[in-house]
Every structure is written in C-alpha cells, then in structure tokens.
C-alpha cells in the first residue's frame, strides 16, 4: 500500500494509492469500513507525492468530495517528461474516470497540478501552472463540467497557462466562506488574496506588500481561538508594520503601526489571550526588547530593558496581565534566566536563575 492517502471532511470515506504492478498504481476507496473498491481503474501511472516535477506544497495528488461521492487524482505517461492527466471519478467505482485538463484548456507547457480540494460536493479547486512560479487556481464544476480560472481577475485566455504566482501558504476562514492564499509574485511581493467559496471570485486583501511565510521566527500570522481576526507583519520598501483584518468577511486590512521597523529586527508576534494587546520583539541581540501595544493600534511600549541578550521565547499569562520571557548575558546565551513582567511595564520578577536553555510555554496558569 502506497503511503499517500486522504480522508474526506465528513470522515466517512478514505482513499489511498496501491501498487498494481511495478510501475502502476490505482486509487482504492473504502466507505465506513466496507469493502474497498478500485475507483480509478486506470492501469496508468498515478503520480507519487515525491516526484520532482511537482511542488511539495501542492500535495496531495488525490482528494475526496465532502460526501465521498467523487474522487480526483492525477495520472502520468512519459516518464521524466510526463504528460499529466487530471481525472475525476465516482468514488464507488462505477463509470469511467473523466479527464478535465483537456488540451484546449491547458497549454502543453503546464507541468504542475495539485492542491486538490472540494469546498462542496459540486466544486473542485486545484492549482495548475508551470513550475515553479506561474501557478493559478482553477475551479471545475462537476454538474456542468465547466472549468473556470478563479485566481485570475482578467478575462480567461486559452490555452490557459496559469498566473504568475507561487503559493506559500493557505487556510480557510472559520466560517468556511473564504479560501486565503499567500501568493509570491516573482519574489518582489507576497500578498494575501481571498477566494470567495460561494461566488468563486478573487479579492486582493493586500497589494504590494511582502509577507514572510518562510520562517516561523517572525510569526508573520497570528490568530486567537474563537476570533475571526488575523494579525500579520508585512513590509513595503524594507519598512515593516503590523496589520489586522477580519477573515470571515475578507475585510480591508487596518494598518496598526507607522514604520515599526524593518522585518529583520522584528520577531515573536503574539496576541494576548483576551485579544486586547499585541506583543513582539524589537532589535538585535543585546539591543532586543519585548514590546507591547494595543491590538487595535496605538503606541508600543518596551516592557524589558536593553543590555541583555533576549530570545524570542516568551508567553502571555492566561489573564493577559503579564508576560514570561527568557534572557541571558550576551557572553552566555546558554545560561538563560526567566522573568515575569507586567504588560504595563515595571520591574521584572526573576522566576528562574541562569542555567541551561529555557523554553517557555503557556499552561493556562
């Protein structure tokens, strides 16, 4: 049994790849513990997840509709320069699979298909384009067999070659109405776009900003459980600022700061548990400080002093009144001390003497 597998969102069906010969695979589907059925029946190569001609971030290569009624998968012919077919089939194994990426719709140079997902039982979304940075998002409507280009705001042209995007990250809003994508356009900008999952139209949330999704140190995006707001760090012309928007309504972002610094000196973005305060670190090494400001915008205040090495390891207390953080002399970064400081500032309380590395996690107390 091949390791690539998926489960539908209602958790009633599972699908996985299974070898039928040395070079052939099929997609098996099982419903509620019943007998597995061969839903692909292609007798063709089905693309493994680790092939070089697919972006790693666009897996999986198979997907099931929410009710488990339909399956999408890819097949290849031609070895290392393959012809890729995107197939849709009934998950119960009845009928023949239908190829949806016809020659009239997709240019012959398109070599990337992936990120298959069903926002509902009648619509399929997937990425297609030319690796690595000419990718677009497309919609296939199962009931009408209609194909549309949803990430391109201009009238579609054929043969479709995809947009000039490399998608770095994505998520669905809590209310399920929007798919958000962080799209890198040639490395110059990395903006947020929203795809309305009812109308399948695109809205640009940011334009001309650079948002770093490549490193966790910057914590570019933060959310709170039960909240629809997204706070993020973005830069323009090497100047970084904080923004917030409502992901349930795809609202226009509100800029919270004015020239807070450069992205290279900002890290550790966090929101207090009550959602009222935003915290971050500012500076390098011995000049780094822990900053706190209102989450809706306003003036930031340093709650730590300079002159000590400060790491990005810190956490809010559950009551949103204080922050625990680690620090150490610049000459002994592995001899951390831990402190507790009020969010309003003041003299920190030492909780832990210098010894080894300290990593801080919130336990809710």
Tab-separated table of C-alpha atoms in Angstrom:
chain	number	residue	atom	x	y	z
A	1	UNK	CA	0.000	0.000	0.000
A	2	UNK	CA	1.406	3.370	-1.004
A	3	UNK	CA	1.770	5.913	1.810
A	4	UNK	CA	-0.245	8.707	0.177
A	5	UNK	CA	-3.812	8.685	1.489
A	6	UNK	CA	-6.698	11.064	2.226
A	7	UNK	CA	-9.913	11.114	4.270
A	8	UNK	CA	-12.959	13.166	3.266
A	9	UNK	CA	-14.082	16.031	5.507
A	10	UNK	CA	-17.113	14.118	6.828
A	11	UNK	CA	-14.784	11.238	7.754
A	12	UNK	CA	-16.909	8.578	6.034
A	13	UNK	CA	-14.539	7.666	3.183
A	14	UNK	CA	-10.809	7.054	2.829
A	15	UNK	CA	-8.735	6.794	-0.351
A	16	UNK	CA	-5.185	5.619	-0.923
A	17	UNK	CA	-2.785	4.543	-3.656
A	18	UNK	CA	-1.995	0.874	-4.094
A	19	UNK	CA	0.507	-0.711	-6.490
A	20	UNK	CA	-0.952	-2.985	-9.151
A	21	UNK	CA	2.407	-3.642	-10.828
A	22	UNK	CA	5.989	-2.410	-10.662
A	23	UNK	CA	5.056	0.870	-12.360
A	24	UNK	CA	1.273	1.162	-11.998
A	25	UNK	CA	-0.925	2.333	-9.170
A	26	UNK	CA	-4.655	2.636	-8.624
A	27	UNK	CA	-6.765	4.570	-6.117
A	28	UNK	CA	-8.711	2.455	-3.663
A	29	UNK	CA	-11.681	3.894	-1.743
A	30	UNK	CA	-13.298	2.461	1.365
A	31	UNK	CA	-16.580	3.620	2.924
A	32	UNK	CA	-17.404	3.204	6.618
A	33	UNK	CA	-15.366	0.030	6.989
A	34	UNK	CA	-16.898	-1.668	3.949
A	35	UNK	CA	-15.062	-3.474	1.199
A	36	UNK	CA	-12.505	-1.336	-0.698
A	37	UNK	CA	-13.226	-0.625	-4.354
A	38	UNK	CA	-10.916	0.345	-7.200
A	39	UNK	CA	-12.213	3.823	-8.046
A	40	UNK	CA	-9.586	4.787	-10.633
A	41	UNK	CA	-9.224	1.637	-12.780
A	42	UNK	CA	-6.708	3.485	-14.951
A	43	UNK	CA	-3.912	0.951	-15.486
A	44	UNK	CA	-1.708	4.061	-15.779
A	45	UNK	CA	0.959	5.732	-13.703
A	46	UNK	CA	-0.543	7.649	-10.778
A	47	UNK	CA	1.741	10.459	-9.667
A	48	UNK	CA	3.551	9.783	-6.371
A	49	UNK	CA	3.899	12.674	-3.949
A	50	UNK	CA	7.714	12.891	-4.163
A	51	UNK	CA	8.195	13.312	-7.908
A	52	UNK	CA	10.474	16.151	-8.951
A	53	UNK	CA	8.006	17.810	-11.293
A	54	UNK	CA	5.540	18.726	-8.545
A	55	UNK	CA	5.782	21.450	-5.933
A	56	UNK	CA	5.988	19.937	-2.457
A	57	UNK	CA	3.442	22.456	-1.139
A	58	UNK	CA	0.723	21.359	-3.568
A	59	UNK	CA	0.086	17.866	-2.169
A	60	UNK	CA	-1.966	15.721	-2.009
A	61	UNK	CA	-2.468	14.390	-5.524
A	62	UNK	CA	-5.747	12.704	-4.606
A	63	UNK	CA	-8.834	14.162	-2.903
A	64	UNK	CA	-12.380	13.169	-1.964
A	65	UNK	CA	-15.523	15.306	-2.015
A	66	UNK	CA	-17.110	16.044	1.396
A	67	UNK	CA	-19.810	13.374	0.960
A	68	UNK	CA	-17.336	10.891	-0.501
A	69	UNK	CA	-19.154	10.780	-3.819
A	70	UNK	CA	-16.296	11.864	-6.082
A	71	UNK	CA	-12.567	11.354	-6.307
A	72	UNK	CA	-9.876	13.377	-8.105
A	73	UNK	CA	-6.411	12.051	-8.930
A	74	UNK	CA	-3.597	12.516	-11.455
A	75	UNK	CA	-2.069	10.045	-13.897
A	76	UNK	CA	1.091	10.324	-15.996
A	77	UNK	CA	2.597	8.950	-19.165
A	78	UNK	CA	6.054	9.705	-20.493
A	79	UNK	CA	8.405	9.149	-17.546
A	80	UNK	CA	10.553	12.134	-16.545
A	81	UNK	CA	8.873	14.459	-19.051
A	82	UNK	CA	5.352	13.283	-18.370
A	83	UNK	CA	2.009	14.141	-19.808
A	84	UNK	CA	-0.176	14.692	-16.779
A	85	UNK	CA	-3.892	13.999	-16.751
A	86	UNK	CA	-6.256	15.246	-14.040
A	87	UNK	CA	-9.052	12.731	-13.590
A	88	UNK	CA	-12.406	12.884	-11.787
A	89	UNK	CA	-14.239	9.655	-10.983
A	90	UNK	CA	-17.105	8.384	-8.870
A	91	UNK	CA	-15.721	7.107	-5.592
A	92	UNK	CA	-17.891	3.972	-5.666
A	93	UNK	CA	-16.007	2.706	-8.720
A	94	UNK	CA	-18.922	2.960	-11.143
A	95	UNK	CA	-18.461	4.566	-14.543
A	96	UNK	CA	-15.290	5.765	-16.227
A	97	UNK	CA	-12.956	8.494	-14.937
A	98	UNK	CA	-13.169	11.785	-16.841
A	99	UNK	CA	-10.080	13.815	-17.793
A	100	UNK	CA	-10.687	17.504	-17.035
A	101	UNK	CA	-7.430	19.140	-18.192
A	102	UNK	CA	-8.045	18.973	-21.926
A	103	UNK	CA	-5.562	20.301	-24.493
A	104	UNK	CA	-7.911	23.178	-25.360
A	105	UNK	CA	-7.886	24.385	-21.761
A	106	UNK	CA	-4.275	23.941	-20.644
A	107	UNK	CA	-1.109	24.737	-22.559
A	108	UNK	CA	1.299	21.878	-23.204
A	109	UNK	CA	3.970	23.503	-21.003
A	110	UNK	CA	1.797	23.225	-17.870
A	111	UNK	CA	3.631	20.714	-15.682
A	112	UNK	CA	2.158	21.286	-12.225
A	113	UNK	CA	-1.213	20.141	-10.916
A	114	UNK	CA	-2.072	19.801	-7.263
A	115	UNK	CA	-3.687	21.257	-4.141
A	116	UNK	CA	-6.904	19.422	-4.981
A	117	UNK	CA	-9.788	20.268	-2.646
A	118	UNK	CA	-13.581	20.189	-2.668
A	119	UNK	CA	-15.160	23.222	-0.951
A	120	UNK	CA	-18.508	21.470	-1.513
A	121	UNK	CA	-19.838	18.395	-3.306
A	122	UNK	CA	-20.222	20.116	-6.681
A	123	UNK	CA	-16.988	22.113	-6.992
A	124	UNK	CA	-13.339	21.176	-7.219
A	125	UNK	CA	-10.460	23.628	-6.744
A	126	UNK	CA	-6.915	22.873	-7.852
A	127	UNK	CA	-3.637	24.566	-8.770
A	128	UNK	CA	-2.132	24.346	-12.237
A	129	UNK	CA	0.750	26.062	-13.964
A	130	UNK	CA	4.410	25.990	-14.885
A	131	UNK	CA	6.829	25.160	-12.087
A	132	UNK	CA	7.838	26.959	-10.036
A	133	UNK	CA	6.200	30.412	-10.208
A	134	UNK	CA	3.479	30.519	-12.853
A	135	UNK	CA	0.670	28.845	-10.996
A	136	UNK	CA	-3.044	29.644	-10.878
A	137	UNK	CA	-6.123	28.348	-9.063
A	138	UNK	CA	-8.880	26.746	-11.141
A	139	UNK	CA	-12.444	25.595	-10.490
A	140	UNK	CA	-14.158	22.579	-12.017
A	141	UNK	CA	-17.936	22.308	-11.555
A	142	UNK	CA	-18.919	18.648	-11.538
A	143	UNK	CA	-22.583	19.106	-12.508
A	144	UNK	CA	-21.836	21.105	-15.666
A	145	UNK	CA	-18.235	20.012	-16.363
A	146	UNK	CA	-17.382	23.729	-16.611
A	147	UNK	CA	-13.806	24.870	-15.983
A	148	UNK	CA	-13.015	28.409	-14.799
A	149	UNK	CA	-9.937	30.367	-13.773
A	150	UNK	CA	-10.603	31.870	-10.321
A	151	UNK	CA	-7.239	33.355	-9.343
A	152	UNK	CA	-7.015	35.495	-12.489
A	153	UNK	CA	-9.115	38.667	-12.379
A	154	UNK	CA	-8.736	39.293	-16.133
A	155	UNK	CA	-10.912	37.501	-18.716
A	156	UNK	CA	-9.525	33.954	-19.227
A	157	UNK	CA	-7.391	33.285	-22.260
A	158	UNK	CA	-6.755	29.919	-23.874
A	159	UNK	CA	-4.714	27.843	-23.756
A	160	UNK	CA	-4.519	28.620	-20.019
A	161	UNK	CA	-1.007	28.738	-18.666
A	162	UNK	CA	-1.685	29.896	-15.102
A	163	UNK	CA	-0.936	33.061	-13.151
A	164	UNK	CA	2.468	34.293	-12.079
A	165	UNK	CA	2.056	33.028	-8.510
A	166	UNK	CA	3.920	30.738	-6.177
A	167	UNK	CA	1.567	29.898	-3.315
A	168	UNK	CA	3.413	29.849	0.001
A	169	UNK	CA	0.534	29.223	2.419
A	170	UNK	CA	-3.230	28.890	2.598
A	171	UNK	CA	-6.138	28.481	5.004
A	172	UNK	CA	-9.931	28.576	5.117
A	173	UNK	CA	-11.811	31.166	7.193
A	174	UNK	CA	-13.583	29.913	10.355
A	175	UNK	CA	-16.994	30.393	8.716
A	176	UNK	CA	-15.868	28.448	5.630
A	177	UNK	CA	-16.690	31.270	3.222
A	178	UNK	CA	-13.187	32.210	2.047
A	179	UNK	CA	-10.022	30.452	0.984
A	180	UNK	CA	-6.997	32.623	1.738
A	181	UNK	CA	-3.740	32.268	-0.164
A	182	UNK	CA	-0.352	33.878	0.355
A	183	UNK	CA	0.927	34.366	-3.181
A	184	UNK	CA	4.548	35.166	-4.032
A	185	UNK	CA	4.757	37.110	-7.276
A	186	UNK	CA	8.312	36.784	-8.515
A	187	UNK	CA	9.819	37.281	-5.067
A	188	UNK	CA	9.103	41.018	-5.030
A	189	UNK	CA	5.833	40.807	-3.119
A	190	UNK	CA	3.954	38.130	-1.224
A	191	UNK	CA	0.363	39.258	-0.871
A	192	UNK	CA	-2.815	37.787	0.615
A	193	UNK	CA	-5.668	37.015	-1.745
A	194	UNK	CA	-9.124	35.686	-0.841
A	195	UNK	CA	-11.217	33.345	-2.966
A	196	UNK	CA	-14.934	33.576	-2.215
A	197	UNK	CA	-16.113	29.962	-1.971
A	198	UNK	CA	-19.687	30.915	-2.878
A	199	UNK	CA	-19.044	33.019	-5.986
A	200	UNK	CA	-15.529	31.686	-6.729
A	201	UNK	CA	-14.232	35.188	-7.332
A	202	UNK	CA	-10.930	36.658	-6.185
A	203	UNK	CA	-10.363	39.627	-3.880
A	204	UNK	CA	-6.917	41.011	-3.063
A	205	UNK	CA	-6.554	41.542	0.688
A	206	UNK	CA	-3.132	43.187	0.358
A	207	UNK	CA	-1.369	44.668	-2.668
A	208	UNK	CA	2.341	45.365	-2.999
A	209	UNK	CA	3.348	44.018	0.425
A	210	UNK	CA	5.965	41.427	1.317
A	211	UNK	CA	4.866	38.932	3.970
A	212	UNK	CA	7.418	36.402	5.140
A	213	UNK	CA	5.955	32.893	5.369
A	214	UNK	CA	9.260	31.065	5.089
A	215	UNK	CA	10.347	31.297	8.739
A	216	UNK	CA	8.482	30.671	11.959
A	217	UNK	CA	10.742	33.070	13.837
A	218	UNK	CA	8.910	36.108	12.524
A	219	UNK	CA	5.451	34.699	13.360
A	220	UNK	CA	4.064	36.562	10.370
A	221	UNK	CA	0.452	35.476	11.077
A	222	UNK	CA	-1.299	35.085	14.435
A	223	UNK	CA	-4.913	34.284	15.340
A	224	UNK	CA	-6.863	33.620	18.519
A	225	UNK	CA	-9.218	30.707	19.190
A	226	UNK	CA	-12.785	31.885	18.724
A	227	UNK	CA	-11.754	35.057	16.900
A	228	UNK	CA	-12.024	35.733	13.176
A	229	UNK	CA	-9.249	38.338	13.197
A	230	UNK	CA	-5.806	37.796	11.684
A	231	UNK	CA	-2.855	39.944	12.734
A	232	UNK	CA	0.198	39.920	10.487
A	233	UNK	CA	3.560	41.541	9.874
A	234	UNK	CA	4.299	42.896	6.396
A	235	UNK	CA	6.903	45.141	4.836
A	236	UNK	CA	6.971	47.583	1.982
A	237	UNK	CA	10.220	49.140	0.735
A	238	UNK	CA	12.026	47.401	3.647
A	239	UNK	CA	9.802	49.071	6.254
A	240	UNK	CA	7.678	46.711	8.350
A	241	UNK	CA	4.341	47.294	10.051
A	242	UNK	CA	1.543	45.343	11.709
A	243	UNK	CA	-1.908	44.896	10.170
A	244	UNK	CA	-5.198	43.207	11.123
A	245	UNK	CA	-8.237	42.072	9.119
A	246	UNK	CA	-11.379	40.000	9.618
A	247	UNK	CA	-11.070	36.705	7.734
A	248	UNK	CA	-14.815	35.923	7.970
A	249	UNK	CA	-15.645	38.996	5.872
A	250	UNK	CA	-12.397	39.432	3.865
A	251	UNK	CA	-12.223	42.986	5.164
A	252	UNK	CA	-9.611	45.517	4.089
A	253	UNK	CA	-6.637	45.293	6.492
A	254	UNK	CA	-6.182	48.035	9.076
A	255	UNK	CA	-2.609	49.273	9.467
A	256	UNK	CA	-1.811	49.305	13.185
A	257	UNK	CA	1.595	50.978	13.166
A	258	UNK	CA	3.633	53.519	11.253
A	259	UNK	CA	7.193	52.409	10.492
A	260	UNK	CA	7.576	49.982	13.364
A	261	UNK	CA	10.972	48.944	11.964
A	262	UNK	CA	12.478	46.567	9.409
A	263	UNK	CA	11.402	42.953	9.202
A	264	UNK	CA	14.901	41.809	10.201
A	265	UNK	CA	14.595	43.360	13.670
A	266	UNK	CA	11.030	42.231	14.451
A	267	UNK	CA	10.021	38.786	15.668
A	268	UNK	CA	7.868	36.881	18.102
A	269	UNK	CA	4.499	38.390	17.145
A	270	UNK	CA	1.778	37.334	19.636
A	271	UNK	CA	-1.656	38.428	20.844
A	272	UNK	CA	-2.746	38.381	24.495
A	273	UNK	CA	-5.410	35.775	25.359
A	274	UNK	CA	-8.069	38.498	25.753
A	275	UNK	CA	-7.231	39.817	22.267
A	276	UNK	CA	-6.594	43.346	23.506
A	277	UNK	CA	-2.780	43.532	23.330
A	278	UNK	CA	-0.166	42.777	20.679
A	279	UNK	CA	3.400	41.872	21.620
A	280	UNK	CA	6.601	41.434	19.649
A	281	UNK	CA	10.377	41.614	19.969
A	282	UNK	CA	12.329	44.515	18.507
A	283	UNK	CA	16.054	44.746	17.851
A	284	UNK	CA	19.136	42.546	17.571
A	285	UNK	CA	20.991	40.564	20.257
A	286	UNK	CA	21.865	42.859	23.195
A	287	UNK	CA	19.575	45.650	21.978
A	288	UNK	CA	16.469	43.461	21.695
A	289	UNK	CA	13.397	44.424	23.717
A	290	UNK	CA	9.944	42.987	24.348
A	291	UNK	CA	7.274	45.415	23.134
A	292	UNK	CA	3.535	45.638	23.931
A	293	UNK	CA	0.863	47.737	22.185
A	294	UNK	CA	-2.943	47.751	21.793
A	295	UNK	CA	-4.055	45.076	19.320
A	296	UNK	CA	-6.265	47.636	17.582
A	297	UNK	CA	-3.405	50.094	17.022
A	298	UNK	CA	-1.608	52.628	19.156
A	299	UNK	CA	1.750	53.364	20.724
A	300	UNK	CA	4.099	50.500	21.607
A	301	UNK	CA	5.898	50.357	24.953
A	302	UNK	CA	9.055	48.439	25.877
A	303	UNK	CA	8.460	46.246	28.932
A	304	UNK	CA	12.066	44.985	29.097
A	305	UNK	CA	15.327	46.926	29.287
A	306	UNK	CA	18.237	46.825	26.858
A	307	UNK	CA	21.681	45.467	27.620
A	308	UNK	CA	20.844	41.748	27.834
A	309	UNK	CA	20.506	39.016	25.252
A	310	UNK	CA	16.795	38.390	24.709
A	311	UNK	CA	15.425	35.393	22.840
A	312	UNK	CA	12.040	35.106	21.115
A	313	UNK	CA	10.897	32.635	23.770
A	314	UNK	CA	8.099	34.237	25.743
A	315	UNK	CA	4.435	33.657	26.591
A	316	UNK	CA	1.424	35.590	27.859
A	317	UNK	CA	-0.241	34.619	31.133
A	318	UNK	CA	-3.839	33.473	30.763
A	319	UNK	CA	-5.222	36.617	32.436
A	320	UNK	CA	-3.381	38.826	29.869
A	321	UNK	CA	-1.722	40.887	32.603
A	322	UNK	CA	1.872	39.652	32.318
A	323	UNK	CA	4.478	38.041	30.093
A	324	UNK	CA	7.091	35.440	30.949
A	325	UNK	CA	10.320	35.677	28.962
A	326	UNK	CA	13.865	34.353	28.899
A	327	UNK	CA	17.093	36.302	28.751
A	328	UNK	CA	20.820	35.749	29.241
A	329	UNK	CA	24.081	37.730	29.215
A	330	UNK	CA	25.440	38.154	25.701
A	331	UNK	CA	28.505	36.125	26.698
A	332	UNK	CA	26.476	33.132	27.900
A	333	UNK	CA	23.485	32.525	25.680
A	334	UNK	CA	23.027	29.007	27.073
A	335	UNK	CA	22.614	30.276	30.653
A	336	UNK	CA	19.104	31.632	30.405
A	337	UNK	CA	17.185	33.332	33.158
A	338	UNK	CA	13.397	33.549	33.226
A	339	UNK	CA	11.400	36.606	34.267
A	340	UNK	CA	7.796	37.695	34.654
A	341	UNK	CA	6.894	41.287	33.773
A	342	UNK	CA	3.612	43.195	33.792
A	343	UNK	CA	2.223	44.115	30.369
A	344	UNK	CA	2.231	47.726	31.582
A	345	UNK	CA	5.952	47.535	32.362
A	346	UNK	CA	7.802	47.836	35.672
A	347	UNK	CA	10.470	45.820	37.443
A	348	UNK	CA	10.529	42.185	36.222
A	349	UNK	CA	10.299	39.344	38.735
A	350	UNK	CA	13.013	36.691	38.349
A	351	UNK	CA	11.482	33.217	38.194
A	352	UNK	CA	14.484	31.112	37.241
A	353	UNK	CA	18.216	31.600	37.799
A	354	UNK	CA	20.735	31.253	34.968
A	355	UNK	CA	21.022	27.604	33.990
A	356	UNK	CA	20.986	25.920	30.579
A	357	UNK	CA	18.459	26.882	27.889
A	358	UNK	CA	14.948	27.930	28.865
A	359	UNK	CA	11.899	27.399	26.662
A	360	UNK	CA	8.626	28.910	27.839
A	361	UNK	CA	5.178	27.511	27.132
A	362	UNK	CA	1.823	28.685	28.438
A	363	UNK	CA	-0.046	26.129	30.569
A	364	UNK	CA	-3.036	28.377	31.164
A	365	UNK	CA	-1.892	29.471	34.628
